[in-house]
XYZ file of C-alpha atoms in Angstrom:
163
model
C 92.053 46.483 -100.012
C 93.014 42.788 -101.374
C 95.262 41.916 -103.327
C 94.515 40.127 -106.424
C 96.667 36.692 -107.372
C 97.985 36.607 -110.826
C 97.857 33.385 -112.483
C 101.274 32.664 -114.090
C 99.608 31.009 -117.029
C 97.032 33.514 -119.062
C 92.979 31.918 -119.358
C 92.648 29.946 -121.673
C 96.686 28.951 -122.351
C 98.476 25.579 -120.931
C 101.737 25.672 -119.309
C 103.530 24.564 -122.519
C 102.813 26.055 -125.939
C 104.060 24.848 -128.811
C 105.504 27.522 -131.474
C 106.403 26.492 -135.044
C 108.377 28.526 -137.858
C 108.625 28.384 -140.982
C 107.843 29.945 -144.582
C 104.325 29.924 -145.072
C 102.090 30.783 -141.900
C 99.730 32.070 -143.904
C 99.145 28.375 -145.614
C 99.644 26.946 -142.375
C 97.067 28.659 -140.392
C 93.972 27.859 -143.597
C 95.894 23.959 -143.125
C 95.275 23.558 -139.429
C 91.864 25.125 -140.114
C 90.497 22.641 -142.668
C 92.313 19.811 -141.020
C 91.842 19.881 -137.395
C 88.963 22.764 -136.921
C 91.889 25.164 -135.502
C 90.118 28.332 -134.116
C 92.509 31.157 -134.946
C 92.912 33.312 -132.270
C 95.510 36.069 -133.312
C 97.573 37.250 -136.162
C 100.091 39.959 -136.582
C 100.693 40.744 -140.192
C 103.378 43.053 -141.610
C 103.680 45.268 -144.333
C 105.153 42.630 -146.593
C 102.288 40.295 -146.085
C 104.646 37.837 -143.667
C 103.116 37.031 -140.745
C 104.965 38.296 -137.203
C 102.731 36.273 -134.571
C 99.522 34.064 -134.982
C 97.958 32.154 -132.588
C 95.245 29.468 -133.182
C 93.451 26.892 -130.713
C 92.950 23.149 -131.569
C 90.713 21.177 -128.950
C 92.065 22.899 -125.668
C 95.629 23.841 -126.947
C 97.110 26.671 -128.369
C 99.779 26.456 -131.245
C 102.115 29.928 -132.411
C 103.425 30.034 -135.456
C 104.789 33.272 -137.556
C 106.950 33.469 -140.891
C 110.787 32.786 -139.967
C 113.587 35.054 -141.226
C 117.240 34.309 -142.112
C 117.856 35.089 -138.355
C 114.988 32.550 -137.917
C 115.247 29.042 -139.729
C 112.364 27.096 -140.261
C 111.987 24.760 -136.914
C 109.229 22.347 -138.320
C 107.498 20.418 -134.847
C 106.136 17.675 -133.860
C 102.680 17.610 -132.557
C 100.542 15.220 -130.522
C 96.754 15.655 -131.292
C 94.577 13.598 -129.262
C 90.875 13.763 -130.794
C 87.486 11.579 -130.296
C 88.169 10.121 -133.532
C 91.436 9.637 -135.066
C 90.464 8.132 -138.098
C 88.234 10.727 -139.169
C 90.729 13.517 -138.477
C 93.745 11.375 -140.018
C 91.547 11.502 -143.565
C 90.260 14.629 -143.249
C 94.391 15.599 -142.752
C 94.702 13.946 -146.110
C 92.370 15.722 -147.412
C 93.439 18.965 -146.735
C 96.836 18.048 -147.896
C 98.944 16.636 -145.719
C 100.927 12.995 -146.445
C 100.780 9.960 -144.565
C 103.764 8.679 -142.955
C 102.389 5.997 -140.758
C 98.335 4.515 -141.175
C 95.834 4.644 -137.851
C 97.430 1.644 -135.627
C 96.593 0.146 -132.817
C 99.159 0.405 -129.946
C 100.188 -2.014 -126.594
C 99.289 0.998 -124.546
C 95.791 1.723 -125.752
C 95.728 4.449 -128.475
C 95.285 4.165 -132.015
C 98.050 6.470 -133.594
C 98.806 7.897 -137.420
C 101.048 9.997 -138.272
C 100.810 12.568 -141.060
C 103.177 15.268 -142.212
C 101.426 18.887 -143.231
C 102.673 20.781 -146.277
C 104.737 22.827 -144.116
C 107.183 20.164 -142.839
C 105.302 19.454 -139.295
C 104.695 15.837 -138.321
C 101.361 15.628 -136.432
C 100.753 12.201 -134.392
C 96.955 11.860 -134.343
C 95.548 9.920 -131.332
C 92.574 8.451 -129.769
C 92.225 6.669 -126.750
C 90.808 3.078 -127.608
C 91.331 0.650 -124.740
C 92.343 1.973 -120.754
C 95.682 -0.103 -119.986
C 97.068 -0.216 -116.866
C 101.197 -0.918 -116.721
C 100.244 -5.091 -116.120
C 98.420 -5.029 -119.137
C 100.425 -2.774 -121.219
C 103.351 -4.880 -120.238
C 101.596 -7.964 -121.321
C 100.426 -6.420 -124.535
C 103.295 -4.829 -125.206
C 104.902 -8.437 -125.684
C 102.391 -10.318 -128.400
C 103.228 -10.509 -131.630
C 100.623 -7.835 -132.741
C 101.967 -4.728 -131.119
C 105.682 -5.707 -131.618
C 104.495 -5.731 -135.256
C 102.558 -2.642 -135.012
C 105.480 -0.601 -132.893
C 108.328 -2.050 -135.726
C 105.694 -0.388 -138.054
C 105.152 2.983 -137.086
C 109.002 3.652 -135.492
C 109.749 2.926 -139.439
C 108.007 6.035 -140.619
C 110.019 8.879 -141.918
C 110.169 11.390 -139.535
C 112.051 13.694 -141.095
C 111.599 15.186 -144.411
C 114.323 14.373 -146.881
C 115.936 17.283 -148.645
């Protein structure tokens, strides 16, 4: 008889998932749908209509989420999302309601970053890879007047919603 290895991560999961809480998961679920093209995967859904567990899948990720409690405060995240086109995703994030907090820039290290802030409190830092940069050159780059300008620019964003 052999003996079959367990993986410690399940198919299709990465070693880190990212969970978010908050007070609409039902909103939050149709926003990362229309925004990003999230695939849901799961959803547990009480009696009251508040949503226990839900699971969706952006790109090769997956992202939890359910409706927090008084137990559970809200714990808005932040979220890298690396896609083929960040532009395109950054508007079509604007579109489906989010707000910008920093435009599509150019960085010393090679990707071209916004960031944008969903109706439910998460910051999302979209990302595509525009130039490969080794450490020389991102050292070099890292010291014109361009990307000093551009990293003073999008370390000014608001990260945090003000209440």
């Amino acid at each position: 008889m052999t003996e079959k290895t367990i993986s410690p991560v399940p198919p299709g999961y990465t070693t880190v998932t990212p969970w978010i809480i908050g007070r609409n998961t039902d909103g939050l679920l149709a926003f990362v749908h229309e925004a990003f093209g999230a695939e849901e995967l799961a959803r547990v859904q009480g009696p009251d209509g508040t949503i226990g567990h839900a699971e969706v899948r952006i790109g090769d990720a997956v992202v939890m989420m359910f409706d927090g409690t008084v137990d559970w405060p809200d714990t808005p995240a932040f979220l890298r999302l690396y896609v083929p086109d960040g532009d395109a995703v950054f508007t079509g994030a604007l579109a489906a309601g989010a707000t910008a907090v920093t435009a599509m820039t150019e960085m010393f290290w090679g990707d071209r970053v916004g960031r944008v802030r969903d109706p439910y409190g998460n910051l999302w830092w979209i990302q595509t890879r525009v130039a490969e940069v080794d450490a020389q050159e991102a050292e070099r780059r890292a010291g014109q007047p361009e990307f000093i300008a551009a990293m003073e620019y999008v370390t000014s964003g608001e990260f945090v919603r003000s209440t």
